[in-house]
C-alpha cells in the first residue's frame, strides 16, 4: 500500500516550487498526496520567516497536531523551509513531537530522513548554509538532481511552472531574514536552467516564471571563465520551443540594466512585466534599510524602463513603519507611489526579525496602529491608481493566457458552457470572462468592457484578429 503525504505551504513562490520538488521526490518513494493530516503518514510544513505572522501561523498549526501525534505516534511530522533554518532547535523545544527539521538547502534529503524516522530515528535536523560551489556531494545533489525532479500536479496550472535560476541572497537589507535562511546568492548553471525549461515545455508548459530573490542580478561564471548574465540567459531561454511566455521575479532596482531592458523589449516571449520593489520613498529610510540605492536612483531606473520598455507594467513592494519612519518619511513613500503609478504594490507592515541587522541596530518604534493606518492609506492610493489604469483598457482587446475557472466560479460550483474563466495578460493583469473549461491553456483575444482595481472583465473575440489588434497589455 502506498504511503500518504500531507504538505502545507506558506510563503513565496520559491516555497511553492520547493514543495513541488519535495512532493516529486516523495512520489518516487511511493508516496501519494493526502487532503488532511489525519489521513497522512507524513505531515510536512513548508514554512516562511519573512514576517512574524507567518511563523505564528505555523506554530499554531503545529500546536493543533499535538493530539494527533499523541494518538498516532507513528505519524511523521516535519518542518521544512526558512523557519526550519532560522529556528532550528527552538522548533523541537516548542513542539517536541516534531520528527524532522530540514532547511531549504537540504530538501533533497527528505525521503531519506523520512525513512529513518519511520525506522525509529527521532528528532533529526538537517540545516546548513554554505556556498554551493558544486564540490560537496550534498550540494551537487541539490543543484543537479533535485531541481529537475518535478511534479506537474503541484504547479499553478498544467501549463505554468516556476523555474529556479538563483538561490539565496547577498544583499543583506537590514529588515530581511532571507540571507540568513537561504544563504548566499548563487546562480544555477545556464545549461541546467535551459534543459529544465525544455523539459517543462515538453510537459506542456506555455509559461515559465523564473525565480530568484534578486532575479535580475543573475550571473553564472563557468569553469572556463565565461559569464552569463540575466540578459544572456533570457536570450537562451527565448529559443526553447513551445514556451510562449517567460516571466521573472523578484527584481532588484540597482541591477535593472539598460541591456536587460533592451533585451526584454526585443524578445517577444519575455513578459514586459517588472516587479521591482522600492520598499520606501525616503532616502533616510532606504539608508537605514541598506537597500543600496536612493530615491533618485530608483526614479532614474523608472525613466529608463519607460524609455526602453514603454510597454512594461511595473509593480512594487513597500514596507511601512520601518524603524524610525516618521510621518514625513512615510508621505515620501506615498508621493513616490503616486509618481511611479505602479500596476500594483504589495504593502507590508514592518515586522522585526530577530537575527537581522535591523533588529540589532534599531528599535521597532512605530506603533502597530500607526503601521496599520499607513498600510491602509497606501493601499487606498494604490487602489485608486490601479482602478484608473485598468479603466484605460475599456474597449481594448488583450491577449490572455487562460488559467482555468475563476475562484468565484469554483465557489459557485459552475459547470458547463458558461462559467467565469480567469487568465492573465503578458503584463500579468488579471482578466475574467465567460467561457468554458476547454479554453484553459489557450491564448485568447479578450475584449475588455468593464474593470475593477484588480481585474479586467471582458469577452472572447471570435473573429480573427492579428497581433496588431492587441492593445499593450
Ligand atoms: N517586515 C515586513 N516586510 C518584509 N519584507 C521583507 N522582510 C520584511 C519584514 N521584516 C517584504 C519586502 C519584500 C517582500 C517579499 O516582503 O517588501 O520585498
Ligand atoms: Fe531580502 Fe533584500 Fe535579499 Fe530581497 S534583496 S531577499 S529584501 S535581503
Coordinates of C-alpha atoms and ligand atoms in Angstrom, one line a residue:
X1 CA 0.0 0.0 0.0
X2 CA 1.3 3.4 -0.8
X3 CA 2.1 5.9 1.9
X4 CA 0.4 9.2 2.2
X5 CA 1.9 12.7 2.4
X6 CA 0.1 15.9 3.6
X7 CA 2.0 19.0 2.8
X8 CA 1.1 22.6 3.8
X9 CA 3.0 25.5 2.2
X10 CA 3.1 29.1 3.2
X11 CA 5.1 32.0 1.8
X12 CA 6.6 32.9 -1.5
X13 CA 6.8 31.3 -5.0
X14 CA 10.1 29.8 -4.1
X15 CA 8.3 27.8 -1.3
X16 CA 5.7 26.6 -3.8
X17 CA 8.4 25.3 -6.0
X18 CA 10.3 23.7 -3.1
X19 CA 7.1 21.9 -2.2
X20 CA 6.7 20.7 -5.7
X21 CA 10.2 19.2 -5.6
X22 CA 9.6 17.5 -2.3
X23 CA 6.3 16.0 -3.4
X24 CA 8.0 14.8 -6.6
X25 CA 10.8 13.1 -4.7
X26 CA 8.5 11.5 -2.2
X27 CA 6.3 10.2 -5.0
X28 CA 9.4 8.5 -6.3
X29 CA 9.5 6.7 -2.9
X30 CA 5.9 5.6 -3.2
X31 CA 4.0 8.4 -1.6
X32 CA 0.6 9.8 -2.6
X33 CA -0.9 13.1 -1.5
X34 CA -3.5 13.2 1.3
X35 CA -6.0 16.0 1.8
X36 CA -5.8 16.1 5.6
X37 CA -3.2 15.5 8.3
X38 CA -5.4 12.8 9.8
X39 CA -5.2 10.8 6.6
X40 CA -1.4 11.1 6.2
X41 CA 1.6 9.0 7.3
X42 CA 3.9 12.0 6.9
X43 CA 2.9 15.6 7.5
X44 CA 5.2 18.4 6.3
X45 CA 5.1 22.2 6.8
X46 CA 7.0 24.3 4.3
X47 CA 7.5 27.5 6.3
X48 CA 8.2 31.2 5.9
X49 CA 10.1 33.6 8.1
X50 CA 9.8 36.9 6.3
X51 CA 7.2 38.2 8.8
X52 CA 6.3 37.2 12.3
X53 CA 2.7 36.5 11.3
X54 CA 3.8 33.6 9.0
X55 CA 5.7 32.0 11.8
X56 CA 2.9 32.4 14.3
X57 CA 0.6 30.6 11.9
X58 CA 2.9 27.7 11.5
X59 CA 3.4 27.3 15.3
X60 CA -0.3 27.3 15.9
X61 CA -0.8 24.7 13.1
X62 CA 1.9 22.6 14.8
X63 CA 0.1 23.0 18.1
X64 CA -3.0 21.5 16.6
X65 CA -1.1 18.4 15.7
X66 CA 0.0 17.6 19.3
X67 CA -3.1 15.5 20.0
X68 CA -2.9 13.7 16.6
X69 CA 0.7 12.7 17.2
X70 CA -0.1 11.6 20.7
X71 CA -2.8 9.3 19.4
X72 CA -0.8 8.2 16.3
X73 CA 2.9 8.3 17.3
X74 CA 3.9 6.5 14.0
X75 CA 2.9 9.6 12.0
X76 CA 6.0 11.6 11.0
X77 CA 5.8 15.4 11.3
X78 CA 8.4 17.6 9.6
X79 CA 9.1 21.3 9.4
X80 CA 11.0 22.4 6.4
X81 CA 12.0 25.7 4.7
X82 CA 13.0 29.1 6.1
X83 CA 11.6 28.8 9.6
X84 CA 13.4 25.4 10.0
X85 CA 16.6 27.1 9.1
X86 CA 16.1 30.1 11.3
X87 CA 14.6 28.5 14.4
X88 CA 16.2 25.0 14.3
X89 CA 16.3 23.6 17.9
X90 CA 13.6 26.1 19.0
X91 CA 11.1 24.2 17.0
X92 CA 11.9 21.0 18.9
X93 CA 11.6 22.9 22.1
X94 CA 8.2 24.4 21.3
X95 CA 6.8 21.2 19.6
X96 CA 8.8 18.2 20.9
X97 CA 6.7 15.8 18.8
X98 CA 8.2 17.1 15.6
X99 CA 10.4 14.5 14.0
X100 CA 12.3 16.4 11.3
X101 CA 13.7 19.9 10.8
X102 CA 15.0 20.5 7.3
X103 CA 16.4 23.7 5.9
X104 CA 15.9 25.0 2.4
X105 CA 19.3 23.7 1.2
X106 CA 18.7 20.1 2.4
X107 CA 15.2 19.4 1.0
X108 CA 16.6 16.6 -1.3
X109 CA 17.4 14.6 1.9
X110 CA 13.7 14.5 2.9
X111 CA 13.0 10.9 1.6
X112 CA 16.0 9.6 3.4
X113 CA 15.2 11.4 6.6
X114 CA 11.5 10.3 6.5
X115 CA 12.6 6.7 6.0
X116 CA 14.9 7.0 9.0
X117 CA 12.2 8.5 11.1
X118 CA 9.8 5.7 10.1
X119 CA 12.5 3.2 11.2
X120 CA 12.6 4.8 14.6
X121 CA 15.1 7.7 14.5
X122 CA 13.9 10.6 16.4
X123 CA 14.5 14.3 16.1
X124 CA 16.6 14.7 13.0
X125 CA 17.8 18.1 11.9
X126 CA 19.4 18.9 8.5
X127 CA 20.3 22.6 8.3
X128 CA 23.4 24.1 6.9
X129 CA 24.1 27.1 4.8
X130 CA 27.1 27.5 2.7
X131 CA 28.4 28.4 -0.7
X132 CA 27.3 25.8 -3.1
X133 CA 30.4 25.5 -5.2
X134 CA 29.4 22.2 -6.6
X135 CA 32.2 20.4 -4.8
X136 CA 30.3 18.7 -2.0
X137 CA 28.1 15.8 -2.7
X138 CA 25.2 17.4 -0.9
X139 CA 25.4 20.5 -3.0
X140 CA 25.8 18.6 -6.2
X141 CA 22.6 16.6 -5.5
X142 CA 20.6 19.7 -4.6
X143 CA 21.8 21.5 -7.8
X144 CA 21.8 18.7 -10.3
X145 CA 19.3 16.2 -9.4
X146 CA 16.9 18.0 -7.1
X147 CA 15.7 20.8 -9.3
X148 CA 14.7 18.8 -12.4
X149 CA 12.6 16.5 -10.3
X150 CA 9.2 18.0 -10.9
X151 CA 5.6 17.2 -10.1
X152 CA 3.1 18.7 -12.6
X153 CA 0.2 18.2 -10.2
X154 CA 1.7 20.7 -7.8
X155 CA 2.0 23.5 -10.4
X156 CA -0.2 26.6 -10.5
X157 CA -1.8 25.0 -13.7
X158 CA -0.7 22.3 -16.1
X159 CA 0.8 24.9 -18.4
X160 CA 2.5 27.2 -15.9
X161 CA 5.6 26.4 -13.9
X162 CA 8.2 28.0 -11.8
X163 CA 11.9 27.6 -12.6
X164 CA 14.6 28.5 -10.1
X165 CA 17.6 30.3 -11.6
X166 CA 19.2 31.5 -8.4
X167 CA 19.3 30.6 -4.8
X168 CA 19.9 32.7 -1.8
X169 CA 20.6 36.4 -1.5
X170 CA 23.7 38.5 -0.8
X171 CA 22.1 41.9 -0.4
X172 CA 21.5 41.9 3.4
X173 CA 18.8 44.5 3.5
X174 CA 18.6 45.3 7.3
X175 CA 15.0 44.2 7.7
X176 CA 15.2 40.9 5.8
X177 CA 15.8 37.4 7.1
X178 CA 16.2 35.8 3.7
X179 CA 20.1 35.9 3.5
X180 CA 20.1 34.1 6.9
X181 CA 17.6 31.4 5.8
X182 CA 18.5 30.8 2.2
X183 CA 22.2 31.5 2.3
X184 CA 24.5 33.3 -0.2
X185 CA 23.4 34.2 -3.7
X186 CA 24.3 31.7 -6.4
X187 CA 23.2 31.4 -9.9
X188 CA 22.5 28.0 -11.3
X189 CA 24.4 26.9 -14.4
X190 CA 22.6 28.2 -17.5
X191 CA 22.8 24.7 -19.2
X192 CA 20.8 23.3 -16.3
X193 CA 18.2 26.1 -16.4
X194 CA 17.8 25.7 -20.2
X195 CA 17.5 22.0 -20.1
X196 CA 14.9 22.2 -17.3
X197 CA 13.0 24.7 -19.3
X198 CA 13.0 22.3 -22.3
X199 CA 11.6 19.5 -20.0
X200 CA 8.9 21.9 -18.8
X201 CA 8.0 22.9 -22.4
X202 CA 7.8 19.2 -23.4
X203 CA 5.4 18.6 -20.5
X204 CA 3.1 21.3 -21.9
X205 CA 4.2 24.4 -20.0
X206 CA 3.4 27.6 -22.0
X207 CA 4.6 30.0 -19.3
X208 CA 7.5 29.7 -17.0
X209 CA 8.3 32.1 -14.2
X210 CA 12.0 32.3 -13.3
X211 CA 12.6 32.6 -9.6
X212 CA 15.3 34.4 -7.7
X213 CA 15.4 36.7 -4.7
X214 CA 17.2 39.3 -6.9
X215 CA 16.5 37.5 -10.2
X216 CA 17.9 40.2 -12.4
X217 CA 21.2 40.1 -10.6
X218 CA 21.6 36.6 -12.0
X219 CA 25.1 35.7 -13.1
X220 CA 27.0 32.4 -13.5
X221 CA 30.6 32.1 -14.3
X222 CA 31.6 28.7 -15.8
X223 CA 34.9 26.9 -15.2
X224 CA 36.4 28.4 -18.4
X225 CA 35.7 31.9 -17.1
X226 CA 32.6 32.7 -19.3
X227 CA 30.0 34.7 -17.5
X228 CA 26.3 34.5 -18.3
X229 CA 24.1 37.4 -17.1
X230 CA 20.3 37.7 -17.0
X231 CA 20.0 39.2 -20.5
X232 CA 22.1 36.4 -21.9
X233 CA 20.1 33.8 -20.0
X234 CA 16.8 35.2 -21.3
X235 CA 18.2 35.0 -24.9
X236 CA 18.9 31.3 -24.4
X237 CA 15.5 30.6 -22.8
X238 CA 13.8 32.5 -25.6
X239 CA 14.9 29.8 -28.0
X240 CA 13.2 27.0 -26.2
X241 CA 10.4 25.7 -28.4
X242 CA 6.9 25.6 -27.0
X243 CA 7.3 28.3 -24.4
X244 CA 5.1 31.3 -25.1
X245 CA 5.8 33.5 -22.1
X246 CA 8.7 33.9 -19.8
X247 CA 8.2 35.9 -16.6
X248 CA 10.7 36.5 -13.7
X249 CA 10.5 37.7 -10.1
X250 CA 11.8 39.5 -8.0
X251 CA 13.9 42.2 -9.4
X252 CA 16.5 44.4 -7.5
X253 CA 16.4 48.0 -8.6
X254 CA 20.2 48.5 -8.9
X255 CA 20.6 45.6 -11.3
X256 CA 17.9 46.7 -13.8
X257 CA 20.4 47.4 -16.6
X258 CA 19.6 49.1 -19.9
X259 CA 21.0 46.0 -21.6
X260 CA 18.4 43.9 -19.8
X261 CA 15.5 46.3 -20.6
X262 CA 16.5 46.3 -24.3
X263 CA 16.7 42.5 -24.3
X264 CA 13.2 42.2 -22.9
X265 CA 11.9 44.7 -25.5
X266 CA 13.5 42.8 -28.3
X267 CA 12.3 39.3 -27.3
X268 CA 8.5 38.9 -27.7
X269 CA 8.2 35.9 -25.3
X270 CA 9.7 37.8 -22.4
X271 CA 6.9 39.4 -20.4
X272 CA 7.2 43.2 -20.1
X273 CA 6.2 42.9 -16.5
X274 CA 8.7 44.0 -13.9
X275 CA 8.2 43.5 -10.2
X276 CA 10.9 45.8 -8.7
X277 CA 10.3 46.5 -5.0
X278 CA 11.3 50.0 -3.9
X279 CA 10.4 49.5 -0.2
X280 CA 10.4 53.2 0.7
X281 CA 10.3 56.6 -0.9
X282 CA 12.6 58.2 1.7
X283 CA 16.4 58.3 1.3
X284 CA 16.9 58.2 5.1
X285 CA 14.7 55.0 5.4
X286 CA 16.4 53.4 2.4
X287 CA 19.7 54.1 4.0
X288 CA 18.6 52.5 7.3
X289 CA 17.3 49.6 5.3
X290 CA 20.7 49.4 3.5
X291 CA 19.0 48.9 0.2
X292 CA 22.0 50.3 -1.7
X293 CA 20.1 53.0 -3.8
X294 CA 18.5 56.4 -3.4
X295 CA 15.0 57.5 -4.4
X296 CA 16.7 59.4 -7.3
X297 CA 18.4 56.1 -8.4
X298 CA 15.0 54.5 -8.5
X299 CA 13.5 57.4 -10.4
X300 CA 16.3 57.1 -13.0
X301 CA 15.6 53.4 -13.3
X302 CA 11.9 54.1 -13.9
X303 CA 12.8 56.6 -16.5
X304 CA 15.0 54.0 -18.3
X305 CA 12.1 51.5 -18.1
X306 CA 9.7 54.0 -19.7
X307 CA 12.3 54.8 -22.3
X308 CA 13.5 51.3 -23.4
X309 CA 10.4 49.3 -22.4
X310 CA 7.4 51.6 -22.7
X311 CA 5.0 48.7 -22.8
X312 CA 6.1 47.5 -19.4
X313 CA 3.9 47.1 -16.3
X314 CA 5.8 47.8 -13.2
X315 CA 4.8 46.6 -9.7
X316 CA 6.4 47.2 -6.3
X317 CA 6.7 46.3 -2.6
X318 CA 6.6 48.8 0.2
X319 CA 7.4 48.4 3.9
X320 CA 5.5 50.8 6.1
X321 CA 6.5 51.6 9.7
X322 CA 10.2 50.6 9.4
X323 CA 12.2 51.6 12.5
X324 CA 12.2 55.3 12.9
X325 CA 9.9 56.0 9.9
X326 CA 8.4 59.5 10.5
X327 CA 5.2 60.7 9.1
X328 CA 7.1 62.8 6.6
X329 CA 9.2 59.9 5.5
X330 CA 6.0 57.8 5.1
X331 CA 4.5 60.6 3.0
X332 CA 7.5 60.4 0.7
X333 CA 6.6 56.8 0.0
X334 CA 3.1 57.8 -0.8
X335 CA 4.4 60.5 -3.2
X336 CA 6.7 58.1 -4.9
X337 CA 3.8 55.7 -5.4
X338 CA 1.7 58.4 -6.9
X339 CA 4.6 59.4 -9.2
X340 CA 5.5 55.8 -10.4
X341 CA 1.9 54.7 -10.7
X342 CA 2.7 51.0 -10.1
X343 CA 0.4 48.4 -11.7
X344 CA 0.1 47.1 -8.2
X345 CA 2.0 47.2 -4.9
X346 CA 2.3 44.8 -2.0
X347 CA 2.4 46.8 1.1
X348 CA 3.7 45.3 4.3
X349 CA 3.8 46.5 7.9
X350 CA 7.4 46.2 9.2
X351 CA 7.9 43.0 11.2
X352 CA 11.1 43.0 13.2
X353 CA 13.1 39.8 12.5
X354 CA 15.5 38.6 15.2
X355 CA 18.8 37.8 13.6
X356 CA 18.7 40.7 11.2
X357 CA 20.9 43.8 11.3
X358 CA 17.7 45.8 11.6
X359 CA 16.7 44.1 14.8
X360 CA 20.2 44.6 16.2
X361 CA 20.6 48.3 15.2
X362 CA 17.2 49.9 15.6
X363 CA 14.1 49.9 17.8
X364 CA 10.9 48.7 16.3
X365 CA 9.4 52.0 17.4
X366 CA 6.5 52.7 15.1
X367 CA 3.3 51.6 17.0
X368 CA 1.2 49.0 15.3
X369 CA -1.8 51.3 15.0
X370 CA 0.4 53.7 13.0
X371 CA 1.7 50.9 10.8
X372 CA -1.9 49.8 10.2
X373 CA -3.0 53.3 9.3
X374 CA -0.1 53.9 7.0
X375 CA -0.7 50.5 5.4
X376 CA -4.4 51.3 4.7
X377 CA -3.5 54.8 3.4
X378 CA -1.1 53.4 0.9
X379 CA -3.4 50.7 -0.2
X380 CA -6.1 53.3 -0.9
X381 CA -3.7 55.3 -3.0
X382 CA -2.5 52.2 -4.9
X383 CA -6.1 51.0 -5.5
X384 CA -7.1 54.3 -6.9
X385 CA -4.2 54.2 -9.3
X386 CA -4.9 50.6 -10.3
X387 CA -8.5 51.5 -10.9
X388 CA -7.7 54.4 -13.2
X389 CA -5.1 52.4 -15.1
X390 CA -7.5 49.5 -15.6
X391 CA -10.1 51.8 -17.0
X392 CA -7.7 52.7 -19.8
X393 CA -8.3 49.1 -21.1
X394 CA -12.0 49.6 -21.6
X395 CA -12.8 48.9 -25.3
X396 CA -9.4 47.4 -26.0
X397 CA -8.5 43.8 -26.8
X398 CA -5.8 42.0 -24.8
X399 CA -4.2 38.6 -25.3
X400 CA -4.9 36.3 -22.3
X401 CA -3.4 33.0 -21.3
X402 CA -6.4 31.3 -19.8
X403 CA -5.6 29.6 -16.4
X404 CA -9.0 28.0 -15.6
X405 CA -12.2 28.7 -13.8
X406 CA -12.1 31.8 -11.6
X407 CA -12.3 31.4 -7.8
X408 CA -15.8 32.8 -7.9
X409 CA -16.8 30.2 -10.5
X410 CA -15.4 27.4 -8.4
X411 CA -17.2 28.8 -5.3
X412 CA -20.4 28.8 -7.1
X413 CA -19.8 25.3 -8.4
X414 CA -20.3 26.4 -12.0
X415 CA -20.0 23.9 -14.8
X416 CA -20.8 23.6 -18.5
X417 CA -20.5 26.1 -21.3
X418 CA -20.8 29.3 -19.4
X419 CA -18.5 29.7 -16.4
X420 CA -16.3 32.5 -15.3
X421 CA -12.8 31.8 -16.5
X422 CA -9.6 33.7 -15.4
X423 CA -6.3 34.3 -17.1
X424 CA -3.6 36.9 -17.4
X425 CA -2.1 39.2 -19.9
X426 CA 1.6 39.3 -20.9
X427 CA 1.9 42.1 -18.3
X428 CA 0.3 40.0 -15.6
X429 CA -3.0 41.7 -15.5
X430 CA -5.9 39.5 -14.3
X431 CA -8.7 39.1 -16.8
X432 CA -12.1 37.3 -16.2
X433 CA -14.6 36.4 -18.9
X434 CA -17.4 34.0 -19.6
X435 CA -16.1 30.9 -21.2
X436 CA -15.6 27.2 -20.5
X437 CA -13.1 24.8 -19.1
X438 CA -11.8 23.8 -22.6
X439 CA -10.3 27.2 -23.0
X440 CA -7.8 26.6 -20.2
X441 CA -4.3 26.7 -21.6
X442 CA -5.2 28.7 -24.7
X443 CA -4.1 32.2 -25.6
X444 CA -7.3 34.1 -26.4
X445 CA -8.1 37.6 -27.5
X446 CA -10.4 39.2 -24.9
X447 CA -12.3 42.5 -25.5
X448 CA -12.5 44.4 -22.2
X449 CA -15.8 46.0 -21.4
X450 CA -15.5 46.5 -17.6
X451 CA -12.9 46.8 -14.9
X452 CA -12.2 47.0 -11.2
X453 CA -8.9 47.9 -9.4
X454 CA -7.7 44.3 -9.6
X455 CA -9.5 42.8 -12.6
X456 CA -10.3 43.4 -16.2
X457 CA -13.6 42.0 -17.3
X458 CA -14.1 41.0 -21.0
X459 CA -15.5 38.6 -23.6
X460 CA -13.8 36.4 -26.1
X461 CA -13.3 38.0 -29.5
X462 CA -14.4 35.4 -32.0
X463 CA -13.4 36.9 -35.4
X464 CA -9.8 36.7 -36.5
X465 CA -7.5 39.3 -35.1
X466 CA -3.9 39.9 -36.0
X467 CA -1.2 40.8 -33.4
X468 CA -1.7 44.5 -34.5
X469 CA -5.1 44.4 -32.9
X470 CA -3.8 43.8 -29.4
X471 CA -3.6 46.8 -27.1
X472 CA -0.4 47.0 -25.0
X473 CA -1.2 44.6 -22.2
Ligands
LIG1 N1 8.8 43.0 7.5 C1 7.9 43.4 6.6 N2 8.0 43.1 5.3 C2 9.1 42.5 4.9 N3 9.6 42.1 3.7 C3 10.8 41.5 3.8 N4 11.1 41.5 5.1 C4 10.1 42.1 5.8 C5 10.0 42.4 7.2 N5 10.9 42.1 8.1 C6 8.8 42.4 2.5 C7 9.6 43.2 1.4 C8 9.9 42.2 0.4 C9 8.7 41.3 0.5 C10 8.9 39.9 -0.1 O1 8.5 41.2 1.8 O2 8.8 44.2 0.9 O3 10.1 42.8 -0.9
LIG2 FE1 15.7 40.3 1.4 FE2 16.9 42.5 0.4 FE3 17.7 40.0 -0.4 FE4 15.3 40.9 -1.1 S1 17.3 41.8 -1.7 S2 15.7 38.9 -0.3 S3 14.7 42.1 0.6 S4 17.9 40.9 1.7

